[in-house]
mmCIF file of C-alpha atoms in Angstrom:
data_model
loop_
_atom_site.group_PDB
_atom_site.id
_atom_site.type_symbol
_atom_site.label_atom_id
_atom_site.label_comp_id
_atom_site.label_asym_id
_atom_site.label_seq_id
_atom_site.Cartn_x
_atom_site.Cartn_y
_atom_site.Cartn_z
ATOM 1 C CA UNK U 1 -0.093 -0.073 0.138
ATOM 2 C CA UNK U 2 2.917 2.542 0.312
ATOM 3 C CA UNK U 3 3.310 5.288 -1.776
ATOM 4 C CA UNK U 4 6.601 5.798 -3.407
ATOM 5 C CA UNK U 5 7.244 9.436 -5.096
ATOM 6 C CA UNK U 6 5.023 12.743 -5.944
ATOM 7 C CA UNK U 7 3.886 11.807 -9.319
ATOM 8 C CA UNK U 8 2.835 15.478 -9.952
ATOM 9 C CA UNK U 9 0.978 18.504 -7.871
ATOM 10 C CA UNK U 10 -2.389 19.803 -9.755
ATOM 11 C CA UNK U 11 -2.319 23.617 -8.591
ATOM 12 C CA UNK U 12 -5.985 25.349 -9.544
ATOM 13 C CA UNK U 13 -5.230 29.169 -10.872
ATOM 14 C CA UNK U 14 -7.928 32.105 -10.841
ATOM 15 C CA UNK U 15 -5.426 33.289 -13.655
ATOM 16 C CA UNK U 16 -3.827 30.427 -15.640
ATOM 17 C CA UNK U 17 -1.763 32.409 -18.409
ATOM 18 C CA UNK U 18 0.255 34.602 -15.814
ATOM 19 C CA UNK U 19 0.628 31.903 -13.198
ATOM 20 C CA UNK U 20 2.127 29.470 -16.428
ATOM 21 C CA UNK U 21 4.393 32.075 -17.128
ATOM 22 C CA UNK U 22 5.310 32.823 -13.046
ATOM 23 C CA UNK U 23 6.618 29.241 -13.224
ATOM 24 C CA UNK U 24 8.283 29.304 -17.009
ATOM 25 C CA UNK U 25 10.062 32.921 -17.255
ATOM 26 C CA UNK U 26 10.587 33.049 -13.819
ATOM 27 C CA UNK U 27 11.599 29.546 -12.433
ATOM 28 C CA UNK U 28 12.580 28.146 -15.273
ATOM 29 C CA UNK U 29 9.834 25.351 -15.844
ATOM 30 C CA UNK U 30 9.183 23.710 -19.499
ATOM 31 C CA UNK U 31 5.533 23.684 -20.986
ATOM 32 C CA UNK U 32 5.545 19.624 -21.839
ATOM 33 C CA UNK U 33 1.417 19.355 -22.822
ATOM 34 C CA UNK U 34 -1.597 21.157 -22.795
ATOM 35 C CA UNK U 35 -5.517 19.625 -22.617
ATOM 36 C CA UNK U 36 -8.932 20.644 -22.258
ATOM 37 C CA UNK U 37 -11.573 18.567 -20.951
ATOM 38 C CA UNK U 38 -14.895 18.167 -18.353
ATOM 39 C CA UNK U 39 -14.482 22.092 -17.452
ATOM 40 C CA UNK U 40 -10.997 22.316 -17.437
ATOM 41 C CA UNK U 41 -8.026 23.592 -19.124
ATOM 42 C CA UNK U 42 -4.514 22.256 -18.177
ATOM 43 C CA UNK U 43 -0.729 23.251 -18.643
ATOM 44 C CA UNK U 44 1.801 20.477 -17.943
ATOM 45 C CA UNK U 45 4.750 22.323 -16.654
ATOM 46 C CA UNK U 46 8.345 20.038 -16.146
ATOM 47 C CA UNK U 47 11.795 21.057 -14.589
ATOM 48 C CA UNK U 48 14.123 18.584 -13.061
ATOM 49 C CA UNK U 49 12.045 16.063 -11.215
ATOM 50 C CA UNK U 50 9.112 18.153 -10.354
ATOM 51 C CA UNK U 51 6.115 17.890 -12.671
ATOM 52 C CA UNK U 52 3.008 21.170 -12.347
ATOM 53 C CA UNK U 53 -0.270 20.979 -13.286
ATOM 54 C CA UNK U 54 -1.773 24.215 -13.677
ATOM 55 C CA UNK U 55 -5.660 23.691 -14.050
ATOM 56 C CA UNK U 56 -8.502 26.666 -14.196
ATOM 57 C CA UNK U 57 -12.096 26.540 -15.718
ATOM 58 C CA UNK U 58 -15.523 25.934 -14.697
ATOM 59 C CA UNK U 59 -14.754 22.945 -12.576
ATOM 60 C CA UNK U 60 -12.042 24.738 -10.268
ATOM 61 C CA UNK U 61 -14.175 27.549 -9.531
ATOM 62 C CA UNK U 62 -16.037 26.064 -6.647
ATOM 63 C CA UNK U 63 -12.462 25.024 -5.021
ATOM 64 C CA UNK U 64 -11.001 28.972 -5.459
ATOM 65 C CA UNK U 65 -13.623 30.515 -4.077
ATOM 66 C CA UNK U 66 -13.271 28.726 -0.537
ATOM 67 C CA UNK U 67 -9.341 28.837 -0.694
ATOM 68 C CA UNK U 68 -7.911 31.075 -3.693
ATOM 69 C CA UNK U 69 -5.002 29.918 -5.725
ATOM 70 C CA UNK U 70 -3.329 26.760 -4.707
ATOM 71 C CA UNK U 71 -2.904 22.753 -4.169
ATOM 72 C CA UNK U 72 -6.022 20.860 -5.011
ATOM 73 C CA UNK U 73 -4.313 17.375 -5.498
ATOM 74 C CA UNK U 74 -0.712 15.946 -4.616
ATOM 75 C CA UNK U 75 -0.545 12.699 -7.195
ATOM 76 C CA UNK U 76 1.008 9.746 -5.723
ATOM 77 C CA UNK U 77 3.046 7.086 -7.302
ATOM 78 C CA UNK U 78 2.471 3.331 -5.591
ATOM 79 C CA UNK U 79 3.078 0.072 -7.044
ATOM 80 C CA UNK U 80 0.263 -0.997 -6.293
ATOM 81 C CA UNK U 81 -2.571 1.805 -6.778
ATOM 82 C CA UNK U 82 -5.831 -0.222 -5.581
ATOM 83 C CA UNK U 83 -3.929 -1.499 -2.370
ATOM 84 C CA UNK U 84 -3.274 1.822 -1.704
ATOM 85 C CA UNK U 85 -6.189 3.500 -2.312
ATOM 86 C CA UNK U 86 -7.778 0.370 0.477
ATOM 87 C CA UNK U 87 -5.586 1.148 2.950
ATOM 88 C CA UNK U 88 -6.193 4.338 2.709
ATOM 89 C CA UNK U 89 -10.150 3.964 3.369
ATOM 90 C CA UNK U 90 -9.310 1.276 6.330
ATOM 91 C CA UNK U 91 -7.174 4.447 7.791
ATOM 92 C CA UNK U 92 -10.637 7.068 7.483
ATOM 93 C CA UNK U 93 -9.653 8.646 4.049
ATOM 94 C CA UNK U 94 -12.881 8.605 1.648
ATOM 95 C CA UNK U 95 -13.074 7.956 -1.829
ATOM 96 C CA UNK U 96 -13.205 10.902 -4.006
ATOM 97 C CA UNK U 97 -13.918 8.549 -7.366
ATOM 98 C CA UNK U 98 -11.795 7.791 -10.252
ATOM 99 C CA UNK U 99 -9.192 10.507 -12.130
ATOM 100 C CA UNK U 100 -5.715 9.085 -13.839
ATOM 101 C CA UNK U 101 -7.179 7.015 -16.535
ATOM 102 C CA UNK U 102 -9.635 5.387 -14.006
ATOM 103 C CA UNK U 103 -7.001 5.793 -11.373
ATOM 104 C CA UNK U 104 -8.219 5.910 -7.458
ATOM 105 C CA UNK U 105 -8.727 9.387 -5.827
ATOM 106 C CA UNK U 106 -9.071 9.750 -2.249
ATOM 107 C CA UNK U 107 -8.801 12.436 0.578
ATOM 108 C CA UNK U 108 -5.522 13.875 1.732
ATOM 109 C CA UNK U 109 -5.392 16.726 4.362
ATOM 110 C CA UNK U 110 -7.882 19.605 4.026
ATOM 111 C CA UNK U 111 -9.787 20.159 0.267
ATOM 112 C CA UNK U 112 -6.383 18.845 -1.010
ATOM 113 C CA UNK U 113 -6.813 15.195 -2.615
ATOM 114 C CA UNK U 114 -4.598 12.231 -3.865
ATOM 115 C CA UNK U 115 -4.812 10.579 -7.646
ATOM 116 C CA UNK U 116 -2.988 7.325 -6.799
ATOM 117 C CA UNK U 117 -1.114 6.674 -9.814
ATOM 118 C CA UNK U 118 0.322 3.048 -10.801
ATOM 119 C CA UNK U 119 3.877 3.437 -11.674
ATOM 120 C CA UNK U 120 7.082 1.173 -10.596
ATOM 121 C CA UNK U 121 9.858 2.738 -8.558
ATOM 122 C CA UNK U 122 12.571 3.351 -10.932
ATOM 123 C CA UNK U 123 10.365 4.542 -14.115
ATOM 124 C CA UNK U 124 9.648 7.805 -15.313
ATOM 125 C CA UNK U 125 6.442 9.816 -14.296
ATOM 126 C CA UNK U 126 3.949 10.098 -17.630
ATOM 127 C CA UNK U 127 1.191 12.219 -18.613
ATOM 128 C CA UNK U 128 -1.805 12.281 -16.262
ATOM 129 C CA UNK U 129 -4.060 9.818 -18.077
ATOM 130 C CA UNK U 130 -7.387 11.538 -17.122
ATOM 131 C CA UNK U 131 -7.080 14.290 -20.236
ATOM 132 C CA UNK U 132 -6.480 14.391 -23.414
ATOM 133 C CA UNK U 133 -3.333 15.299 -23.577
ATOM 134 C CA UNK U 134 -1.433 17.815 -26.950
ATOM 135 C CA UNK U 135 2.444 17.645 -26.396
ATOM 136 C CA UNK U 136 3.958 21.503 -26.037
ATOM 137 C CA UNK U 137 6.090 23.098 -28.241
ATOM 138 C CA UNK U 138 9.888 22.620 -27.550
ATOM 139 C CA UNK U 139 10.331 26.093 -25.634
ATOM 140 C CA UNK U 140 13.133 28.536 -27.159
ATOM 141 C CA UNK U 141 16.537 28.769 -25.652
ATOM 142 C CA UNK U 142 16.923 30.452 -22.485
ATOM 143 C CA UNK U 143 19.119 33.696 -22.930
ATOM 144 C CA UNK U 144 21.744 34.997 -20.202
ATOM 145 C CA UNK U 145 22.500 32.998 -17.613
ATOM 146 C CA UNK U 146 21.577 29.180 -17.479
ATOM 147 C CA UNK U 147 18.442 28.820 -15.523
ATOM 148 C CA UNK U 148 19.374 27.124 -12.577
ATOM 149 C CA UNK U 149 17.969 23.527 -11.972
ATOM 150 C CA UNK U 150 15.486 22.650 -9.569
ATOM 151 C CA UNK U 151 16.304 18.966 -9.092
ATOM 152 C CA UNK U 152 13.477 18.149 -6.843
ATOM 153 C CA UNK U 153 10.600 18.730 -4.961
ATOM 154 C CA UNK U 154 12.468 18.799 -1.324
ATOM 155 C CA UNK U 155 8.913 18.575 0.673
ATOM 156 C CA UNK U 156 5.782 20.209 0.908
ATOM 157 C CA UNK U 157 4.503 22.393 4.156
ATOM 158 C CA UNK U 158 1.065 21.228 5.189
ATOM 159 C CA UNK U 159 -0.572 24.009 7.909
ATOM 160 C CA UNK U 160 -3.953 22.376 9.536
ATOM 161 C CA UNK U 161 -6.518 23.410 11.708
ATOM 162 C CA UNK U 162 -5.363 23.376 15.860
ATOM 163 C CA UNK U 163 -6.727 19.328 17.161
ATOM 164 C CA UNK U 164 -6.488 17.454 14.152
ATOM 165 C CA UNK U 165 -2.331 17.401 13.719
ATOM 166 C CA UNK U 166 -1.856 13.869 14.913
ATOM 167 C CA UNK U 167 -4.821 12.373 13.418
ATOM 168 C CA UNK U 168 -3.971 13.631 10.192
ATOM 169 C CA UNK U 169 -0.367 11.994 10.884
ATOM 170 C CA UNK U 170 -1.630 8.762 11.457
ATOM 171 C CA UNK U 171 -3.624 8.356 8.441
ATOM 172 C CA UNK U 172 -0.550 8.889 6.727
ATOM 173 C CA UNK U 173 1.262 6.102 8.423
ATOM 174 C CA UNK U 174 -1.567 3.760 8.690
ATOM 175 C CA UNK U 175 -2.911 4.339 5.128
ATOM 176 C CA UNK U 176 0.047 4.752 3.232
ATOM 177 C CA UNK U 177 2.575 3.359 4.999
ATOM 178 C CA UNK U 178 4.725 6.662 5.827
ATOM 179 C CA UNK U 179 6.578 6.756 8.677
ATOM 180 C CA UNK U 180 6.899 9.419 11.200
ATOM 181 C CA UNK U 181 10.402 11.448 10.760
ATOM 182 C CA UNK U 182 10.312 14.241 13.148
ATOM 183 C CA UNK U 183 8.508 15.888 15.486
ATOM 184 C CA UNK U 184 9.039 19.137 17.397
ATOM 185 C CA UNK U 185 6.761 21.986 19.509
ATOM 186 C CA UNK U 186 8.162 25.508 18.297
ATOM 187 C CA UNK U 187 7.638 28.575 20.729
ATOM 188 C CA UNK U 188 8.681 32.409 19.544
ATOM 189 C CA UNK U 189 7.661 35.070 21.865
ATOM 190 C CA UNK U 190 3.829 34.746 22.218
ATOM 191 C CA UNK U 191 3.159 31.956 19.219
ATOM 192 C CA UNK U 192 3.922 28.521 19.141
ATOM 193 C CA UNK U 193 3.095 26.045 17.067
ATOM 194 C CA UNK U 194 3.583 21.507 16.731
ATOM 195 C CA UNK U 195 4.970 20.130 13.774
ATOM 196 C CA UNK U 196 5.948 16.428 12.479
ATOM 197 C CA UNK U 197 7.254 15.475 9.672
ATOM 198 C CA UNK U 198 5.938 11.839 7.620
ATOM 199 C CA UNK U 199 8.067 10.654 5.061
ATOM 200 C CA UNK U 200 7.311 7.601 2.563
ATOM 201 C CA UNK U 201 9.792 4.773 3.202
ATOM 202 C CA UNK U 202 11.273 5.502 -0.637
ATOM 203 C CA UNK U 203 12.324 9.205 0.663
ATOM 204 C CA UNK U 204 10.452 10.493 -2.313
ATOM 205 C CA UNK U 205 7.324 12.060 -0.510
ATOM 206 C CA UNK U 206 7.953 14.502 2.455
ATOM 207 C CA UNK U 207 5.131 16.457 4.303
ATOM 208 C CA UNK U 208 5.792 18.409 7.059
ATOM 209 C CA UNK U 209 2.748 18.711 9.331
ATOM 210 C CA UNK U 210 2.077 22.329 11.238
ATOM 211 C CA UNK U 211 -0.760 23.360 13.615
ATOM 212 C CA UNK U 212 -1.156 26.131 15.569
ATOM 213 C CA UNK U 213 -1.230 26.261 19.339
ATOM 214 C CA UNK U 214 -4.470 28.008 20.290
ATOM 215 C CA UNK U 215 -3.463 28.574 24.329
ATOM 216 C CA UNK U 216 -1.059 30.943 22.302
ATOM 217 C CA UNK U 217 -1.210 34.244 20.170
ATOM 218 C CA UNK U 218 -2.115 33.819 16.625
ATOM 219 C CA UNK U 219 0.645 33.941 14.340
ATOM 220 C CA UNK U 220 1.771 32.858 10.742
ATOM 221 C CA UNK U 221 -0.411 29.470 10.902
ATOM 222 C CA UNK U 222 -3.477 31.129 12.116
ATOM 223 C CA UNK U 223 -2.964 33.802 8.831
ATOM 224 C CA UNK U 224 -2.838 30.898 6.580
ATOM 225 C CA UNK U 225 -5.668 29.126 7.636
ATOM 226 C CA UNK U 226 -8.070 32.182 7.600
ATOM 227 C CA UNK U 227 -7.098 33.210 4.083
ATOM 228 C CA UNK U 228 -7.215 29.204 3.088
ATOM 229 C CA UNK U 229 -10.355 28.681 4.504
ATOM 230 C CA UNK U 230 -9.141 26.385 6.621
ATOM 231 C CA UNK U 231 -6.522 23.327 6.188
ATOM 232 C CA UNK U 232 -3.694 23.201 3.204
ATOM 233 C CA UNK U 233 -0.425 23.163 1.099
ATOM 234 C CA UNK U 234 1.096 26.315 2.477
ATOM 235 C CA UNK U 235 4.182 25.779 0.700
ATOM 236 C CA UNK U 236 6.487 23.829 -2.280
ATOM 237 C CA UNK U 237 10.242 23.395 -1.401
ATOM 238 C CA UNK U 238 12.513 23.485 -4.072
ATOM 239 C CA UNK U 239 16.133 21.327 -4.037
ATOM 240 C CA UNK U 240 18.592 23.407 -5.339
ATOM 241 C CA UNK U 241 22.346 22.426 -5.662
ATOM 242 C CA UNK U 242 23.931 26.149 -5.235
ATOM 243 C CA UNK U 243 21.014 28.412 -3.675
ATOM 244 C CA UNK U 244 23.269 31.512 -3.606
ATOM 245 C CA UNK U 245 23.694 31.523 -6.919
ATOM 246 C CA UNK U 246 19.897 30.431 -7.962
ATOM 247 C CA UNK U 247 18.422 33.231 -5.698
ATOM 248 C CA UNK U 248 20.274 35.812 -7.955
ATOM 249 C CA UNK U 249 19.549 34.644 -11.260
ATOM 250 C CA UNK U 250 15.482 34.059 -10.056
ATOM 251 C CA UNK U 251 15.533 37.570 -8.371
ATOM 252 C CA UNK U 252 16.699 38.517 -12.314
ATOM 253 C CA UNK U 253 14.137 36.595 -13.518
ATOM 254 C CA UNK U 254 11.756 38.400 -11.217
ATOM 255 C CA UNK U 255 11.227 35.979 -7.916
ATOM 256 C CA UNK U 256 10.078 37.984 -5.242
ATOM 257 C CA UNK U 257 11.804 36.568 -1.609
ATOM 258 C CA UNK U 258 11.429 37.315 1.745
ATOM 259 C CA UNK U 259 13.531 39.962 3.175
ATOM 260 C CA UNK U 260 15.973 39.067 6.169
ATOM 261 C CA UNK U 261 16.709 41.172 8.854
ATOM 262 C CA UNK U 262 20.120 42.230 8.949
ATOM 263 C CA UNK U 263 20.750 41.580 12.676
ATOM 264 C CA UNK U 264 20.273 37.922 11.561
ATOM 265 C CA UNK U 265 23.466 37.903 10.157
ATOM 266 C CA UNK U 266 24.972 38.961 13.424
ATOM 267 C CA UNK U 267 25.398 35.995 15.412
ATOM 268 C CA UNK U 268 25.430 33.466 12.478
ATOM 269 C CA UNK U 269 29.079 32.783 12.819
ATOM 270 C CA UNK U 270 28.139 32.022 16.293
ATOM 271 C CA UNK U 271 25.286 29.900 15.720
ATOM 272 C CA UNK U 272 27.085 27.977 12.359
ATOM 273 C CA UNK U 273 30.724 28.759 12.641
ATOM 274 C CA UNK U 274 31.716 26.643 9.659
ATOM 275 C CA UNK U 275 29.687 29.246 7.066
ATOM 276 C CA UNK U 276 32.023 32.579 8.390
ATOM 277 C CA UNK U 277 33.387 32.864 5.139
ATOM 278 C CA UNK U 278 29.860 32.931 3.593
ATOM 279 C CA UNK U 279 28.261 34.947 5.518
ATOM 280 C CA UNK U 280 28.532 37.976 3.565
ATOM 281 C CA UNK U 281 27.408 35.914 0.188
ATOM 282 C CA UNK U 282 24.261 34.796 3.001
ATOM 283 C CA UNK U 283 23.529 38.946 3.593
ATOM 284 C CA UNK U 284 23.219 40.002 -0.002
ATOM 285 C CA UNK U 285 20.873 37.076 -0.647
ATOM 286 C CA UNK U 286 18.724 36.547 2.566
ATOM 287 C CA UNK U 287 19.866 33.287 2.237
ATOM 288 C CA UNK U 288 19.105 31.530 5.884
ATOM 289 C CA UNK U 289 21.027 28.428 7.417
ATOM 290 C CA UNK U 290 20.583 26.178 10.431
ATOM 291 C CA UNK U 291 22.243 22.503 11.530
ATOM 292 C CA UNK U 292 21.660 19.829 12.632
ATOM 293 C CA UNK U 293 23.668 16.815 13.881
ATOM 294 C CA UNK U 294 23.854 15.766 9.964
ATOM 295 C CA UNK U 295 25.329 18.950 8.809
ATOM 296 C CA UNK U 296 23.904 22.244 7.239
ATOM 297 C CA UNK U 297 21.052 23.797 5.131
ATOM 298 C CA UNK U 298 20.143 26.592 3.147
ATOM 299 C CA UNK U 299 17.327 27.905 2.307
ATOM 300 C CA UNK U 300 14.996 30.910 1.468
ATOM 301 C CA UNK U 301 11.309 31.557 0.887
ATOM 302 C CA UNK U 302 9.280 32.974 -1.804
ATOM 303 C CA UNK U 303 6.621 36.273 -1.486
ATOM 304 C CA UNK U 304 3.634 34.173 -2.678
ATOM 305 C CA UNK U 305 2.990 35.429 -6.294
ATOM 306 C CA UNK U 306 -1.051 35.070 -5.637
ATOM 307 C CA UNK U 307 -3.912 37.462 -4.587
ATOM 308 C CA UNK U 308 -5.042 35.809 -1.374
ATOM 309 C CA UNK U 309 -1.236 34.537 -0.244
ATOM 310 C CA UNK U 310 -2.455 31.043 -0.203
ATOM 311 C CA UNK U 311 0.948 29.571 -1.112
ATOM 312 C CA UNK U 312 4.810 30.313 -1.812
ATOM 313 C CA UNK U 313 7.899 28.547 -2.974
ATOM 314 C CA UNK U 314 11.323 27.713 -0.894
ATOM 315 C CA UNK U 315 14.348 27.314 -1.885
ATOM 316 C CA UNK U 316 16.593 24.627 -0.348
ATOM 317 C CA UNK U 317 20.044 23.759 -0.646
ATOM 318 C CA UNK U 318 21.473 20.574 1.725
ATOM 319 C CA UNK U 319 24.493 20.164 3.067
ATOM 320 C CA UNK U 320 23.982 16.985 4.863
ATOM 321 C CA UNK U 321 21.231 18.240 6.473
ATOM 322 C CA UNK U 322 18.240 16.420 7.255
ATOM 323 C CA UNK U 323 16.292 18.781 8.906
ATOM 324 C CA UNK U 324 13.858 21.583 7.864
ATOM 325 C CA UNK U 325 15.435 24.714 9.769
ATOM 326 C CA UNK U 326 12.779 24.870 12.136
ATOM 327 C CA UNK U 327 15.341 27.193 14.380
ATOM 328 C CA UNK U 328 15.338 30.114 11.676
ATOM 329 C CA UNK U 329 11.692 30.700 12.910
ATOM 330 C CA UNK U 330 13.268 31.658 16.537
ATOM 331 C CA UNK U 331 16.377 32.650 14.667
ATOM 332 C CA UNK U 332 14.363 35.398 12.803
ATOM 333 C CA UNK U 333 12.415 36.642 15.706
ATOM 334 C CA UNK U 334 15.335 37.237 17.679
ATOM 335 C CA UNK U 335 16.866 38.978 14.870
ATOM 336 C CA UNK U 336 13.333 41.337 14.795
ATOM 337 C CA UNK U 337 13.770 42.064 18.641
ATOM 338 C CA UNK U 338 17.581 43.150 18.184
ATOM 339 C CA UNK U 339 16.815 45.060 15.477
ATOM 340 C CA UNK U 340 13.923 46.893 17.024
ATOM 341 C CA UNK U 341 16.228 47.306 20.845
ATOM 342 C CA UNK U 342 18.704 49.375 18.565
ATOM 343 C CA UNK U 343 16.148 51.710 16.555
ATOM 344 C CA UNK U 344 15.919 55.160 17.163
#
């Protein structure tokens, strides 16, 4: 019943043309195919090991009205799709009908569903089989510097309504054969959240699942839940080889990244001494750093390109680290407080 990889991610967009252009022009995705059927116009984009389906049309209207632009389907590649469906239903999931060429579709978290695609481990993903795809034109060669490659989907961050975290985690453990990889309670100032990371045994699917602590003051998780109309996918994290040149090139192409308080870098060498020589470049690009017992990672988050700010993206470079940068939540908070303390 084990799901082993993300086959594709389907994103519903209120403005398909602008969204496709964002991923192609700014992030370097290539259009692979288009399809129109059953009230949905779809564009399939590819880069590295990532497949995105950008869909719009009448069939997406209800989702968009309730949740805004965002992820509606995270399709799982499975050795045995029917067995995966049976496992999901036995664990409390709901059947959502049939999708990809008759592939079963089951509930996930919030309004997000999972299409279960039959694909053996080690084979390449194909076109979603539920739409009449027409191959896209070969994209023109990029001009200027080569677009940095998004190697893979590192993880998907999921925000849930308070009180549902452990039930959702149990669903993925029991229903899909995932393992619980990591858990942490993060408190910063008067805000706090619980987080649990679940991962497929293959390592091809990783969810960082978060819920707010309602005994504390509302924070960014509560804001996302309000904008999104409940739980959903908050961001996609893309793995890159070298984050500093990637950030510089993506900025040149129009991607907007979050700014980091300058005071964050004043103590970075104390937190991670091996990065002392790189701090100038990290400061210039606003890149964050974290470490764990296996190594360190570098990461940076984009601003959301969508009106309701319901989805954003992350670049992450791993140098051995297996964590997800949770210490940066606290480090950023402390940096803001230091900046306030020295402000005139």
